[in-house]
Amino acid sequence: MTPITDILAGKAAVDSTVTICGWVRTRRDSKAGFSFITVHDGSCFDALQVVAPGNLANYQTEVLHLTAGCSVSATGKLVRSQGKGQSYEIQADSIQVVGMVDDPDSYPIQPKQHSFEYLRTVAHLRPRTNTFGAVTRVRNCLAQAVHRFFHERGFCWIHTPIITASDCEGAGKMFRVSTLDLANLPRKSPAGAPSSDQRSEIKDQRLPVDFAQDFFGKESFLTVSGQLNVECYCLALSKVYTFGPTFRAENSNTTRHLAEFWMIEPEIAFADLAADADLAEAFLKYIFQALLTERADDMKFFAQRIDKDCLARVEKFVSASFERMTYTDAIKHLEAAVAKGRQFEFPVKWGMDMQSEHERYLTEELVGRPVVVMNYPKQIKAFYMRLNEDEKTVAAMDVLAPGIGEIIGGSQREERLEVLDRRLDEMGMNKQSYNWYRDLRRYGTVPHAGFGLGFERTILYATGMQNIRDVIPFPRTPGNAEF
RNA sequence: UCCCCGAUAGCUCAAUCGGUAGAGCGAGCGGCUGUUAACCGCUAGGUUGCUGGUUCAAGUCCAGCUCGGGGAGCCA
């Protein structure tokens, strides 16, 4: 069996006999006595045309009944195509039908344009379409490039836990993980009641649930970020990253949110914010360059049919140097723009969290390249970000890219225990539950930094796809966990 | 979660003021053709998302629900 990608790349000799296996996209009959069958196998964007002569033993009984979606194995001589539209084709000596389509009339994937909304309802079959095949190969290409980038630079991939008992990750609502019987929840004993007398205890629904009886002996959840865990390994292995699924129970119904998505979070020791920004720039350029090199066929398709700008956008991204500016300067630029009459929906003021319109002005209009904005006001950033000497800003950075806005968020972490404790206090957080995180600052602390990248959003950016539900195989969103 | 819009054949959509349910594509059959968004003819295909209401009469009007889309918020 030869992958179609190898044949189209010229790896199989013309006039040699090859076998391809795949699924029928279309069949066109010539009553001169033969048929054209277009077969795709997912190995590349293009399909391969198989010419089926009428003297095949199963021509009348099977070949003439092939429809979209049938699986076949075709063997024959590889030749230069006589027709237009493809370079090679197979003159079939035999076509084995592996699996027919039961009811061609109702086969959900027809050789025509389908709406993405419809294809989501047939997510088990949509990978057979041009678009989802291309998305899938692009996704894989980027994922492989992520690992290759870090591996080449000596990073360790850390498999941070999916289940966490920290209720303190603080990045949004969490999914509870529990084996308790929801219809009969154990309750804590009322004050003064003998704790050993569980069986006769009256189950009062107003009493708090007794999670000591749950599987892990305490409340547990699905992770919303691997960052805190990966910091532990950073302060031992120096260069580490996570790349895995992440879960948010937010009731977000947008084209940019999933309840289950994949996130990449590198973390580097003995490093400051500038080193973090350098890493982010090298990283993004590396994975997008891999995409341009390895998936030119799929990117050409996206440029033709999905978003005509996507190819130029990625090419420009790879070659442009990133602009660096402080948050304070960014605000000055925005204020200058307002003074010149530029309109923003939200007013510009130092201390505000920048809106998407502000970020896009900076990266698209002001500099026309990716921008790294650094040193944000501490009020709008997380507790673990390193406090700067001005005591007003923290060493946080966002990478803003034309066409999307924020693509990466990161920071240098607060490595000084007393400053971290002060920040926890200021934000009214429970120090006790961060003891293991605080230990990292007590035992051989070092400056370290990292960032987070939403993998699906990166795919959106590269392909021009509009909805995040269409760049993950089986999207999980509020009210939808089908398939 | 909030605001707006939508749900009609396998798919994409139409149906005037409330008055017999339509087309294209796809599918089946036939014709034609080194075809490739093929083309021509014929045929089949419908509980108009669900529940209730108004009416002589509801795809159409009203209420509730379910699902989907766009925007906002939250964020990656």
mmCIF file of N, CA and C in Angstrom, chain A residues 248-330:
data_model
loop_
_atom_site.group_PDB
_atom_site.id
_atom_site.type_symbol
_atom_site.label_atom_id
_atom_site.label_comp_id
_atom_site.label_asym_id
_atom_site.label_seq_id
_atom_site.Cartn_x
_atom_site.Cartn_y
_atom_site.Cartn_z
ATOM 1 N N ARG A 248 -12.207 24.235 31.297
ATOM 2 C CA ARG A 248 -12.833 25.399 31.924
ATOM 3 C C ARG A 248 -14.352 25.207 31.877
ATOM 4 N N ALA A 249 -14.979 25.350 33.015
ATOM 5 C CA ALA A 249 -16.422 25.164 33.112
ATOM 6 C C ALA A 249 -17.180 26.474 32.931
ATOM 7 N N GLU A 250 -16.533 27.452 32.307
ATOM 8 C CA GLU A 250 -17.211 28.724 32.048
ATOM 9 C C GLU A 250 -18.355 28.512 31.064
ATOM 10 N N ASN A 251 -19.437 29.226 31.254
ATOM 11 C CA ASN A 251 -20.549 29.148 30.308
ATOM 12 C C ASN A 251 -20.293 30.138 29.178
ATOM 13 N N SER A 252 -19.265 29.843 28.405
ATOM 14 C CA SER A 252 -18.872 30.729 27.311
ATOM 15 C C SER A 252 -19.372 30.162 25.988
ATOM 16 N N ASN A 253 -20.155 30.945 25.303
ATOM 17 C CA ASN A 253 -20.666 30.523 23.995
ATOM 18 C C ASN A 253 -20.122 31.463 22.930
ATOM 19 N N THR A 254 -18.904 31.214 22.515
ATOM 20 C CA THR A 254 -18.281 32.076 21.522
ATOM 21 C C THR A 254 -17.498 31.214 20.538
ATOM 22 N N THR A 255 -16.999 31.863 19.499
ATOM 23 C CA THR A 255 -16.207 31.148 18.507
ATOM 24 C C THR A 255 -14.778 30.930 19.001
ATOM 25 N N ARG A 256 -14.455 31.403 20.196
ATOM 26 C CA ARG A 256 -13.081 31.336 20.685
ATOM 27 C C ARG A 256 -12.929 30.543 21.979
ATOM 28 N N HIS A 257 -13.996 29.904 22.463
ATOM 29 C CA HIS A 257 -13.931 29.197 23.736
ATOM 30 C C HIS A 257 -14.378 27.746 23.615
ATOM 31 N N LEU A 258 -13.663 26.878 24.326
ATOM 32 C CA LEU A 258 -14.047 25.483 24.460
ATOM 33 C C LEU A 258 -14.005 25.121 25.938
ATOM 34 N N ALA A 259 -14.799 24.126 26.325
ATOM 35 C CA ALA A 259 -14.723 23.645 27.702
ATOM 36 C C ALA A 259 -13.499 22.755 27.881
ATOM 37 N N GLU A 260 -13.066 22.133 26.793
ATOM 38 C CA GLU A 260 -11.865 21.283 26.802
ATOM 39 C C GLU A 260 -10.979 21.741 25.662
ATOM 40 N N PHE A 261 -9.803 22.207 25.984
ATOM 41 C CA PHE A 261 -8.901 22.677 24.944
ATOM 42 C C PHE A 261 -7.473 22.318 25.331
ATOM 43 N N TRP A 262 -6.557 22.554 24.419
ATOM 44 C CA TRP A 262 -5.157 22.174 24.660
ATOM 45 C C TRP A 262 -4.310 23.421 24.821
ATOM 46 N N MET A 263 -3.400 23.354 25.779
ATOM 47 C CA MET A 263 -2.608 24.525 26.087
ATOM 48 C C MET A 263 -1.132 24.140 26.175
ATOM 49 N N ILE A 264 -0.280 25.058 25.762
ATOM 50 C CA ILE A 264 1.168 24.868 25.810
ATOM 51 C C ILE A 264 1.727 25.872 26.805
ATOM 52 N N GLU A 265 2.478 25.396 27.797
ATOM 53 C CA GLU A 265 3.002 26.282 28.832
ATOM 54 C C GLU A 265 4.465 25.966 29.128
ATOM 55 N N PRO A 266 5.400 26.668 28.477
ATOM 56 C CA PRO A 266 6.805 26.499 28.823
ATOM 57 C C PRO A 266 7.172 27.302 30.073
ATOM 58 N N GLU A 267 8.227 26.867 30.736
ATOM 59 C CA GLU A 267 8.696 27.542 31.938
ATOM 60 C C GLU A 267 10.217 27.409 31.989
ATOM 61 N N ILE A 268 10.921 28.534 32.137
ATOM 62 C CA ILE A 268 12.385 28.501 32.112
ATOM 63 C C ILE A 268 12.950 29.120 33.391
ATOM 64 N N ALA A 269 13.977 28.456 33.937
ATOM 65 C CA ALA A 269 14.610 28.917 35.175
ATOM 66 C C ALA A 269 15.811 29.812 34.861
ATOM 67 N N PHE A 270 16.216 30.595 35.841
ATOM 68 C CA PHE A 270 17.321 31.552 35.676
ATOM 69 C C PHE A 270 17.035 32.447 34.475
ATOM 70 N N ALA A 271 15.800 32.919 34.415
ATOM 71 C CA ALA A 271 15.382 33.685 33.248
ATOM 72 C C ALA A 271 14.478 34.821 33.688
ATOM 73 N N ASP A 272 14.571 35.923 32.972
ATOM 74 C CA ASP A 272 13.718 37.067 33.286
ATOM 75 C C ASP A 272 12.686 37.263 32.171
ATOM 76 N N LEU A 273 11.972 38.376 32.243
ATOM 77 C CA LEU A 273 10.886 38.607 31.292
ATOM 78 C C LEU A 273 11.399 38.744 29.863
ATOM 79 N N ALA A 274 12.576 39.377 29.704
ATOM 80 C CA ALA A 274 13.116 39.546 28.356
ATOM 81 C C ALA A 274 13.428 38.191 27.731
ATOM 82 N N ALA A 275 13.984 37.277 28.538
ATOM 83 C CA ALA A 275 14.269 35.931 28.029
ATOM 84 C C ALA A 275 12.973 35.221 27.671
ATOM 85 N N ASP A 276 11.929 35.475 28.454
ATOM 86 C CA ASP A 276 10.625 34.879 28.188
ATOM 87 C C ASP A 276 10.082 35.361 26.842
ATOM 88 N N ALA A 277 10.208 36.655 26.594
ATOM 89 C CA ALA A 277 9.734 37.220 25.328
ATOM 90 C C ALA A 277 10.544 36.665 24.152
ATOM 91 N N ASP A 278 11.853 36.517 24.363
ATOM 92 C CA ASP A 278 12.691 35.936 23.308
ATOM 93 C C ASP A 278 12.236 34.510 22.980
ATOM 94 N N LEU A 279 11.949 33.758 24.028
ATOM 95 C CA LEU A 279 11.501 32.383 23.830
ATOM 96 C C LEU A 279 10.181 32.354 23.060
ATOM 97 N N ALA A 280 9.260 33.222 23.448
ATOM 98 C CA ALA A 280 7.952 33.259 22.785
ATOM 99 C C ALA A 280 8.106 33.572 21.304
ATOM 100 N N GLU A 281 8.991 34.504 21.000
ATOM 101 C CA GLU A 281 9.177 34.884 19.597
ATOM 102 C C GLU A 281 9.787 33.731 18.795
ATOM 103 N N ALA A 282 10.840 33.124 19.341
ATOM 104 C CA ALA A 282 11.479 32.005 18.639
ATOM 105 C C ALA A 282 10.516 30.849 18.466
ATOM 106 N N PHE A 283 9.715 30.618 19.494
ATOM 107 C CA PHE A 283 8.770 29.505 19.479
ATOM 108 C C PHE A 283 7.715 29.671 18.384
ATOM 109 N N LEU A 284 7.064 30.827 18.368
ATOM 110 C CA LEU A 284 5.997 31.041 17.388
ATOM 111 C C LEU A 284 6.550 30.979 15.965
ATOM 112 N N LYS A 285 7.704 31.590 15.752
ATOM 113 C CA LYS A 285 8.281 31.575 14.409
ATOM 114 C C LYS A 285 8.624 30.151 13.982
ATOM 115 N N TYR A 286 9.103 29.365 14.925
ATOM 116 C CA TYR A 286 9.492 27.992 14.604
ATOM 117 C C TYR A 286 8.287 27.171 14.165
ATOM 118 N N ILE A 287 7.206 27.219 14.942
ATOM 119 C CA ILE A 287 6.081 26.341 14.600
ATOM 120 C C ILE A 287 5.373 26.819 13.329
ATOM 121 N N PHE A 288 5.342 28.126 13.104
ATOM 122 C CA PHE A 288 4.698 28.609 11.879
ATOM 123 C C PHE A 288 5.577 28.328 10.656
ATOM 124 N N GLN A 289 6.898 28.378 10.835
ATOM 125 C CA GLN A 289 7.775 28.021 9.727
ATOM 126 C C GLN A 289 7.599 26.549 9.366
ATOM 127 N N ALA A 290 7.469 25.711 10.385
ATOM 128 C CA ALA A 290 7.233 24.281 10.128
ATOM 129 C C ALA A 290 5.950 24.094 9.340
ATOM 130 N N LEU A 291 4.948 24.870 9.687
ATOM 131 C CA LEU A 291 3.671 24.778 8.989
ATOM 132 C C LEU A 291 3.827 25.134 7.510
ATOM 133 N N LEU A 292 4.534 26.228 7.246
ATOM 134 C CA LEU A 292 4.718 26.654 5.853
ATOM 135 C C LEU A 292 5.512 25.614 5.066
ATOM 136 N N THR A 293 6.491 25.008 5.719
ATOM 137 C CA THR A 293 7.347 24.044 5.032
ATOM 138 C C THR A 293 6.625 22.720 4.790
ATOM 139 N N GLU A 294 5.924 22.261 5.819
ATOM 140 C CA GLU A 294 5.402 20.894 5.770
ATOM 141 C C GLU A 294 3.981 20.785 5.234
ATOM 142 N N ARG A 295 3.212 21.849 5.323
ATOM 143 C CA ARG A 295 1.804 21.735 4.935
ATOM 144 C C ARG A 295 1.437 22.808 3.917
ATOM 145 N N ALA A 296 2.311 22.955 2.937
ATOM 146 C CA ALA A 296 2.035 23.934 1.889
ATOM 147 C C ALA A 296 0.736 23.611 1.163
ATOM 148 N N ASP A 297 0.454 22.312 0.993
ATOM 149 C CA ASP A 297 -0.768 21.940 0.271
ATOM 150 C C ASP A 297 -2.013 22.397 1.028
ATOM 151 N N ASP A 298 -2.040 22.129 2.321
ATOM 152 C CA ASP A 298 -3.218 22.512 3.115
ATOM 153 C C ASP A 298 -3.324 24.027 3.256
ATOM 154 N N MET A 299 -2.190 24.700 3.434
ATOM 155 C CA MET A 299 -2.230 26.155 3.570
ATOM 156 C C MET A 299 -2.714 26.816 2.279
ATOM 157 N N LYS A 300 -2.353 26.230 1.157
ATOM 158 C CA LYS A 300 -2.838 26.757 -0.122
ATOM 159 C C LYS A 300 -4.366 26.658 -0.189
ATOM 160 N N PHE A 301 -4.868 25.545 0.302
ATOM 161 C CA PHE A 301 -6.322 25.375 0.336
ATOM 162 C C PHE A 301 -6.981 26.426 1.230
ATOM 163 N N PHE A 302 -6.422 26.642 2.429
ATOM 164 C CA PHE A 302 -7.010 27.639 3.325
ATOM 165 C C PHE A 302 -6.983 29.029 2.686
ATOM 166 N N ALA A 303 -5.891 29.326 1.998
ATOM 167 C CA ALA A 303 -5.783 30.636 1.356
ATOM 168 C C ALA A 303 -6.805 30.765 0.229
ATOM 169 N N GLN A 304 -7.084 29.652 -0.450
ATOM 170 C CA GLN A 304 -8.024 29.716 -1.574
ATOM 171 C C GLN A 304 -9.479 29.744 -1.121
ATOM 172 N N ARG A 305 -9.809 28.955 -0.120
ATOM 173 C CA ARG A 305 -11.212 28.720 0.179
ATOM 174 C C ARG A 305 -11.681 29.226 1.533
ATOM 175 N N ILE A 306 -10.778 29.471 2.462
ATOM 176 C CA ILE A 306 -11.214 29.819 3.821
ATOM 177 C C ILE A 306 -10.882 31.271 4.144
ATOM 178 N N ASP A 307 -9.645 31.664 3.939
ATOM 179 C CA ASP A 307 -9.203 33.010 4.305
ATOM 180 C C ASP A 307 -8.028 33.381 3.406
ATOM 181 N N LYS A 308 -8.278 34.275 2.452
ATOM 182 C CA LYS A 308 -7.264 34.548 1.440
ATOM 183 C C LYS A 308 -6.003 35.172 2.036
ATOM 184 N N ASP A 309 -6.125 35.725 3.241
ATOM 185 C CA ASP A 309 -4.974 36.397 3.843
ATOM 186 C C ASP A 309 -4.092 35.489 4.684
ATOM 187 N N CYS A 310 -4.534 34.268 4.955
ATOM 188 C CA CYS A 310 -3.874 33.492 6.006
ATOM 189 C C CYS A 310 -2.429 33.149 5.647
ATOM 190 N N LEU A 311 -2.176 32.836 4.407
ATOM 191 C CA LEU A 311 -0.824 32.436 4.022
ATOM 192 C C LEU A 311 0.133 33.625 4.169
ATOM 193 N N ALA A 312 -0.269 34.780 3.640
ATOM 194 C CA ALA A 312 0.574 35.976 3.747
ATOM 195 C C ALA A 312 0.773 36.353 5.218
ATOM 196 N N ARG A 313 -0.270 36.166 6.012
ATOM 197 C CA ARG A 313 -0.195 36.518 7.430
ATOM 198 C C ARG A 313 0.869 35.666 8.138
ATOM 199 N N VAL A 314 0.854 34.370 7.881
ATOM 200 C CA VAL A 314 1.811 33.480 8.535
ATOM 201 C C VAL A 314 3.216 33.732 8.003
ATOM 202 N N GLU A 315 3.335 33.947 6.699
ATOM 203 C CA GLU A 315 4.660 34.217 6.119
ATOM 204 C C GLU A 315 5.262 35.490 6.715
ATOM 205 N N LYS A 316 4.416 36.511 6.843
ATOM 206 C CA LYS A 316 4.903 37.771 7.393
ATOM 207 C C LYS A 316 5.287 37.609 8.860
ATOM 208 N N PHE A 317 4.508 36.831 9.554
ATOM 209 C CA PHE A 317 4.761 36.597 10.976
ATOM 210 C C PHE A 317 6.135 35.972 11.179
ATOM 211 N N VAL A 318 6.470 35.024 10.320
ATOM 212 C CA VAL A 318 7.727 34.293 10.464
ATOM 213 C C VAL A 318 8.930 35.193 10.213
ATOM 214 N N SER A 319 8.777 36.163 9.316
ATOM 215 C CA SER A 319 9.947 36.969 8.939
ATOM 216 C C SER A 319 10.051 38.271 9.727
ATOM 217 N N ALA A 320 8.974 38.702 10.364
ATOM 218 C CA ALA A 320 9.009 39.997 11.051
ATOM 219 C C ALA A 320 9.677 39.884 12.408
ATOM 220 N N SER A 321 10.416 40.914 12.799
ATOM 221 C CA SER A 321 10.916 40.953 14.172
ATOM 222 C C SER A 321 9.819 41.536 15.056
ATOM 223 N N PHE A 322 9.744 41.028 16.283
ATOM 224 C CA PHE A 322 8.692 41.482 17.188
ATOM 225 C C PHE A 322 9.088 42.816 17.814
ATOM 226 N N GLU A 323 8.153 43.739 17.830
ATOM 227 C CA GLU A 323 8.368 45.011 18.521
ATOM 228 C C GLU A 323 8.198 44.774 20.024
ATOM 229 N N ARG A 324 9.003 45.468 20.857
ATOM 230 C CA ARG A 324 8.826 45.384 22.313
ATOM 231 C C ARG A 324 8.447 46.771 22.829
ATOM 232 N N MET A 325 7.477 46.808 23.696
ATOM 233 C CA MET A 325 7.163 48.087 24.344
ATOM 234 C C MET A 325 6.550 47.821 25.711
ATOM 235 N N THR A 326 6.691 48.793 26.593
ATOM 236 C CA THR A 326 6.077 48.635 27.906
ATOM 237 C C THR A 326 4.595 48.972 27.814
ATOM 238 N N TYR A 327 3.866 48.463 28.782
ATOM 239 C CA TYR A 327 2.446 48.797 28.880
ATOM 240 C C TYR A 327 2.267 50.311 28.956
ATOM 241 N N THR A 328 3.120 50.963 29.753
ATOM 242 C CA THR A 328 2.999 52.411 29.925
ATOM 243 C C THR A 328 3.175 53.124 28.588
ATOM 244 N N ASP A 329 4.142 52.671 27.779
ATOM 245 C CA ASP A 329 4.325 53.274 26.456
ATOM 246 C C ASP A 329 3.150 52.951 25.538
ATOM 247 N N ALA A 330 2.643 51.737 25.668
ATOM 248 C CA ALA A 330 1.492 51.356 24.842
ATOM 249 C C ALA A 330 0.317 52.288 25.108
#
